[in-house]
N, CA, C and O atoms as a MOPAC input file, in Angstrom:
PM7 MOZYME 1SCF
protein

 N    138.40300 1   157.44900 1    55.83500 1
 C    137.92700 1   155.44700 1    56.09000 1
 C    137.19000 1   155.19800 1    57.05900 1
 O    136.27200 1   154.38200 1    56.98100 1
 N    137.50600 1   155.93800 1    58.24800 1
 C    136.58800 1   154.79900 1    59.65400 1
 C    135.37500 1   155.18700 1    59.42300 1
 O    134.55900 1   154.30700 1    59.69800 1
 N    134.56700 1   156.91500 1    58.71400 1
 C    132.99000 1   156.83300 1    59.40600 1
 C    132.75900 1   156.38800 1    57.66600 1
 O    131.69600 1   155.76800 1    57.65500 1
 N    133.11200 1   156.43000 1    56.75500 1
 C    132.16500 1   156.43900 1    55.51800 1
 C    131.90000 1   157.14200 1    55.28000 1
 O    132.37300 1   157.96300 1    56.06600 1
 N    130.88400 1   157.97400 1    54.04100 1
 C    130.23500 1   159.11500 1    53.90400 1
 C    129.31400 1   158.80800 1    52.71000 1
 O    129.38400 1   157.73600 1    52.11000 1
 N    128.17100 1   160.09900 1    52.28200 1
 C    127.64300 1   159.26000 1    51.38000 1
 C    127.52700 1   160.27900 1    50.18900 1
 O    127.94000 1   161.34200 1    50.65500 1
 N    127.20800 1   160.44800 1    49.03300 1
 C    127.30700 1   160.62300 1    48.00900 1
 C    127.00100 1   161.97600 1    48.31800 1
 O    126.21900 1   162.22700 1    49.23500 1
 N    127.89200 1   163.46600 1    47.20600 1
 C    128.13200 1   164.43100 1    48.15300 1
 C    127.85300 1   164.79800 1    48.94600 1
 O    126.85100 1   165.51300 1    48.95400 1
 N    128.55700 1   164.53800 1    50.09200 1
 C    128.94300 1   164.81100 1    51.21800 1
 C    130.13300 1   165.98900 1    51.17400 1
 O    130.13400 1   166.93500 1    51.96200 1
 N    131.08700 1   165.80300 1    50.19600 1
 C    132.20000 1   166.76000 1    50.40300 1
 C    132.50400 1   166.82000 1    48.60300 1
 O    131.85100 1   165.96800 1    48.00100 1
 N    133.35400 1   167.66700 1    47.75600 1
 C    134.05000 1   167.94300 1    46.90100 1
 C    133.34200 1   166.49700 1    45.65100 1
 O    132.46800 1   166.23800 1    44.82400 1
 N    134.74200 1   165.88200 1    46.49000 1
 C    134.81500 1   164.36800 1    45.86900 1
 C    134.37600 1   163.13800 1    45.97100 1
 O    134.82400 1   162.16000 1    45.37200 1
 N    133.21600 1   163.17600 1    46.97200 1
 C    132.42900 1   162.04000 1    47.55000 1
 C    131.30700 1   161.81200 1    46.22300 1
 O    130.11600 1   162.11400 1    46.14800 1
 N    132.27200 1   161.11700 1    45.17700 1
 C    131.23300 1   160.98000 1    43.98700 1
 C    129.96800 1   159.28400 1    44.25200 1
 O    129.18800 1   158.89100 1    43.38400 1
 N    130.11300 1   158.77400 1    45.33100 1
 C    129.42500 1   157.64300 1    45.59000 1
 C    129.48200 1   157.31900 1    47.18500 1
 O    130.23600 1   157.61000 1    48.11400 1
 N    128.58000 1   156.74700 1    47.05600 1
 C    129.02600 1   156.38900 1    48.89300 1
 C    130.54800 1   155.04500 1    49.26600 1
 O    131.36600 1   154.44200 1    48.57000 1
 N    130.18600 1   155.13900 1    50.87700 1
 C    131.31900 1   154.82600 1    51.02700 1
 C    131.63300 1   153.77700 1    52.72000 1
 O    132.11500 1   154.18600 1    53.77600 1
 N    131.29600 1   152.83800 1    52.48000 1
 C    131.15500 1   152.10300 1    53.72700 1
 C    132.52400 1   152.14100 1    54.35600 1
 O    133.57400 1   151.72700 1    53.86200 1
 N    132.32500 1   152.74100 1    55.59200 1
 C    133.63700 1   152.94700 1    56.75700 1
 C    133.88600 1   152.01700 1    57.05600 1
 O    133.18100 1   151.01000 1    56.98700 1
 N    135.29500 1   152.14800 1    57.59600 1
 C    135.44500 1   150.85600 1    58.31400 1
 C    135.39100 1   150.09700 1    59.56900 1
 O    135.95400 1   149.03300 1    59.82500 1
 N    134.34700 1   151.07000 1    60.58000 1
 C    133.28600 1   150.40500 1    61.47800 1
 C    132.43800 1   149.57000 1    60.69500 1
 O    132.32000 1   148.34600 1    60.64700 1
 N    131.80400 1   150.61600 1    60.01700 1
 C    130.81800 1   149.28400 1    59.41000 1
 C    130.99500 1   148.09300 1    58.97600 1
 O    130.13600 1   147.21200 1    59.00000 1
 N    132.51600 1   147.94700 1    58.39800 1
 C    132.64600 1   147.27500 1    57.89800 1
 C    133.33300 1   145.81800 1    58.84500 1
 O    133.61800 1   144.65200 1    58.57200 1
 N    133.37500 1   146.62900 1    59.96300 1
 C    133.67400 1   145.39800 1    61.27300 1
 C    132.92000 1   145.47000 1    62.12000 1
 O    133.32400 1   145.55300 1    63.28000 1
 N    131.70200 1   145.46200 1    61.84700 1
 C    130.77500 1   145.33400 1    62.40500 1
 C    130.38300 1   144.22100 1    63.25100 1
 O    129.94700 1   143.26200 1    62.61400 1
 N    130.43200 1   144.03600 1    64.97300 1
 C    130.56600 1   142.67500 1    65.26000 1
 C    131.90300 1   142.02400 1    65.27500 1
 O    131.92200 1   140.99700 1    65.95300 1
 N    133.28500 1   142.42500 1    64.57700 1
 C    134.22200 1   142.17000 1    64.61800 1
 C    135.00900 1   142.80800 1    65.31800 1
 O    134.51200 1   143.45400 1    66.24100 1
 N    136.43300 1   142.84700 1    65.13400 1
 C    137.83100 1   143.98900 1    65.66200 1
 C    138.28600 1   144.37900 1    64.86600 1
 O    138.61600 1   143.70500 1    63.89000 1
 N    138.49300 1   145.72100 1    64.99200 1
 C    138.89800 1   147.00100 1    63.96800 1
 C    140.04300 1   147.50200 1    65.17300 1
 O    139.68900 1   147.96400 1    66.25800 1
 N    141.45200 1   147.31900 1    64.76600 1
 C    142.86800 1   147.67300 1    64.81900 1
 C    142.77000 1   148.25600 1    64.65700 1
 O    142.52600 1   148.60800 1    63.50300 1
 N    142.89200 1   149.37500 1    66.11000 1
 C    143.88800 1   150.67500 1    65.81600 1
 C    144.84300 1   150.84800 1    65.95100 1
 O    145.11900 1   150.37800 1    67.05500 1
 N    146.06600 1   151.46100 1    65.32200 1
 C    147.19700 1   151.77800 1    65.58600 1
 C    147.77200 1   153.44000 1    65.35600 1
 O    147.71800 1   154.03000 1    64.27700 1
 N    148.31900 1   154.00900 1    66.63200 1
 C    148.88500 1   154.86600 1    66.61500 1
 C    147.75200 1   156.08300 1    66.86300 1
 O    148.15500 1   157.18300 1    66.48400 1
 N    146.60000 1   156.06900 1    67.35300 1
 C    145.75700 1   156.75600 1    67.83600 1
 C    146.35100 1   157.90900 1    67.70800 1
 O    145.89900 1   158.73900 1    66.91900 1
 N    147.79800 1   158.23100 1    68.68600 1
 C    147.76600 1   160.02300 1    68.52800 1
 C    148.76100 1   160.05700 1    67.93100 1
 O    149.89000 1   160.24900 1    68.38300 1
 N    148.42100 1   159.86100 1    66.77500 1
 C    148.76300 1   160.39800 1    65.43400 1
 C    147.57900 1   161.16400 1    64.38400 1
 O    147.68800 1   161.82800 1    63.35300 1
 N    146.48800 1   160.73500 1    65.15700 1
 C    145.22700 1   161.07700 1    64.29000 1
 C    144.92500 1   162.94500 1    64.27800 1
 O    145.58500 1   163.36400 1    65.22900 1
 N    144.29900 1   163.99500 1    63.67400 1
 C    143.67100 1   164.61700 1    64.13200 1
 C    143.44400 1   165.17500 1    65.18500 1
 O    144.39500 1   164.84300 1    65.89200 1
 N    142.34500 1   166.26500 1    66.17000 1
 C    141.98600 1   166.17300 1    67.50800 1
 C    140.55200 1   166.31600 1    67.27500 1
 O    139.72500 1   166.21400 1    68.18100 1
 N    140.26700 1   166.54900 1    66.07500 1
 C    138.74100 1   166.26200 1    65.69100 1
 C    138.74600 1   164.67300 1    64.97800 1
 O    137.67600 1   164.06400 1    64.97800 1
 N    139.52100 1   164.26100 1    64.59600 1
 C    139.17000 1   162.64900 1    64.38300 1
 C    139.90300 1   161.79700 1    66.15900 1
 O    139.90800 1   160.58100 1    65.96400 1
 N    140.28600 1   162.02600 1    67.20400 1
 C    140.65500 1   161.65900 1    67.75400 1
 C    139.38400 1   161.66400 1    69.03900 1
 O    139.37200 1   160.94300 1    70.03600 1
 N    138.19300 1   162.88400 1    68.58100 1
 C    137.02600 1   163.31800 1    69.20300 1
 C    135.91600 1   162.57800 1    69.11000 1
 O    135.01400 1   162.24500 1    69.87900 1
 N    136.29800 1   162.32800 1    67.55100 1
 C    135.23900 1   161.25200 1    66.68600 1
 C    135.42900 1   160.57100 1    67.43200 1
 O    134.64000 1   160.63300 1    68.37500 1
 N    136.35000 1   159.69100 1    67.50700 1
 C    136.67200 1   158.20500 1    67.74600 1
 C    135.97500 1   158.01500 1    69.07500 1
 O    135.21500 1   157.04800 1    69.13600 1
 N    136.13200 1   158.93800 1    70.38100 1
 C    135.88100 1   158.39800 1    71.45100 1
 C    134.47300 1   159.06000 1    71.41500 1
 O    134.08400 1   159.27900 1    72.56300 1
 N    133.33100 1   159.56000 1    70.18200 1
 C    132.34900 1   159.12600 1    70.53400 1
 C    131.54400 1   158.00300 1    70.45500 1
 O    130.57400 1   157.61300 1    71.10500 1
 N    132.26500 1   157.50200 1    69.35700 1
 C    132.42700 1   155.42700 1    68.79500 1
 C    132.02800 1   154.58700 1    70.02500 1
 O    131.26100 1   153.64700 1    70.23400 1
 N    133.12000 1   155.54400 1    70.94600 1
 C    133.54200 1   154.36300 1    71.52200 1
 C    132.84000 1   154.61700 1    72.76400 1
 O    133.07900 1   153.74700 1    73.60100 1
 N    131.90400 1   155.70100 1    73.22600 1
 C    131.78300 1   156.00000 1    74.31300 1
 C    129.88300 1   155.85600 1    74.53300 1
 O    129.09900 1   155.54100 1    75.42900 1
 N    129.82600 1   156.36800 1    72.91500 1
 C    128.06400 1   155.93900 1    72.16600 1
 C    127.33000 1   154.57500 1    71.52500 1
 O    126.19300 1   154.16300 1    71.29500 1
 N    129.07700 1   154.03700 1    71.35000 1
 C    128.39700 1   153.16700 1    70.25000 1
 C    127.92900 1   153.31500 1    69.02600 1
 O    127.56800 1   152.37200 1    68.32100 1
 N    127.89800 1   154.81900 1    68.61200 1
 C    127.03100 1   155.96300 1    67.76300 1
 C    128.37100 1   155.92100 1    66.28900 1
 O    129.44300 1   156.49800 1    66.47300 1
 N    128.14600 1   155.32900 1    65.19700 1
 C    128.68600 1   155.47200 1    64.28300 1
 C    127.93400 1   156.15400 1    63.41800 1
 O    126.89600 1   155.59900 1    63.05600 1
 N    128.29300 1   157.69400 1    62.79400 1
 C    127.57900 1   158.92100 1    61.54600 1
 C    128.55300 1   158.87900 1    60.31100 1
 O    129.65400 1   159.31100 1    60.65100 1
 N    128.51900 1   158.57000 1    59.22600 1
 C    129.03500 1   158.76300 1    58.35300 1
 C    128.51500 1   160.12800 1    58.02500 1
 O    127.41300 1   160.63800 1    58.22800 1
 N    129.89000 1   160.70000 1    57.31700 1
 C    130.26000 1   162.11400 1    56.84200 1
 C    128.67900 1   162.27600 1    55.79200 1
 O    128.19900 1   161.36500 1    55.11900 1
 N    128.17000 1   163.57500 1    55.91300 1
 C    127.42300 1   164.15500 1    54.89200 1
 C    125.63000 1   163.29600 1    55.88200 1
 O    124.61000 1   163.76400 1    55.37700 1
 N    125.42600 1   162.56700 1    56.69900 1
 C    124.20900 1   162.21400 1    57.03300 1
 C    124.16900 1   162.14500 1    58.52400 1
 O    125.23200 1   162.00100 1    59.12700 1
 N    123.16700 1   162.22500 1    59.10200 1
 C    122.83700 1   162.72200 1    60.48300 1
 C    121.94700 1   160.82700 1    61.38200 1
 O    121.79700 1   160.45400 1    62.54500 1
 N    121.63500 1   160.24800 1    60.10000 1
 C    121.32300 1   158.71300 1    60.89800 1
 C    122.51000 1   158.59600 1    61.28200 1
 O    123.65800 1   158.94600 1    61.00600 1
 N    121.76400 1   157.84700 1    62.18600 1
 C    122.80800 1   156.71000 1    62.93800 1
 C    122.87900 1   155.08300 1    62.86900 1
 O    121.99800 1   154.25600 1    63.10400 1
 N    124.07400 1   154.93100 1    62.51200 1
 C    124.21800 1   153.15200 1    62.43100 1
 C    124.07900 1   152.29500 1    63.57700 1
 O    124.19000 1   151.07600 1    63.45300 1

């Protein structure tokens, strides 16, 4: 939900979905209970915060 995905990125990805980061572009995104995220999700979140780069699931281009 945070990153979004493209059609066909995984089995149930029937259409493209914009993630919360894109929806909040130039705005505020409140993240609560980050400690409850999986370690992989925490690493992805850290990458976004450090690099300012969001990548949808299933695509290599940066947003």
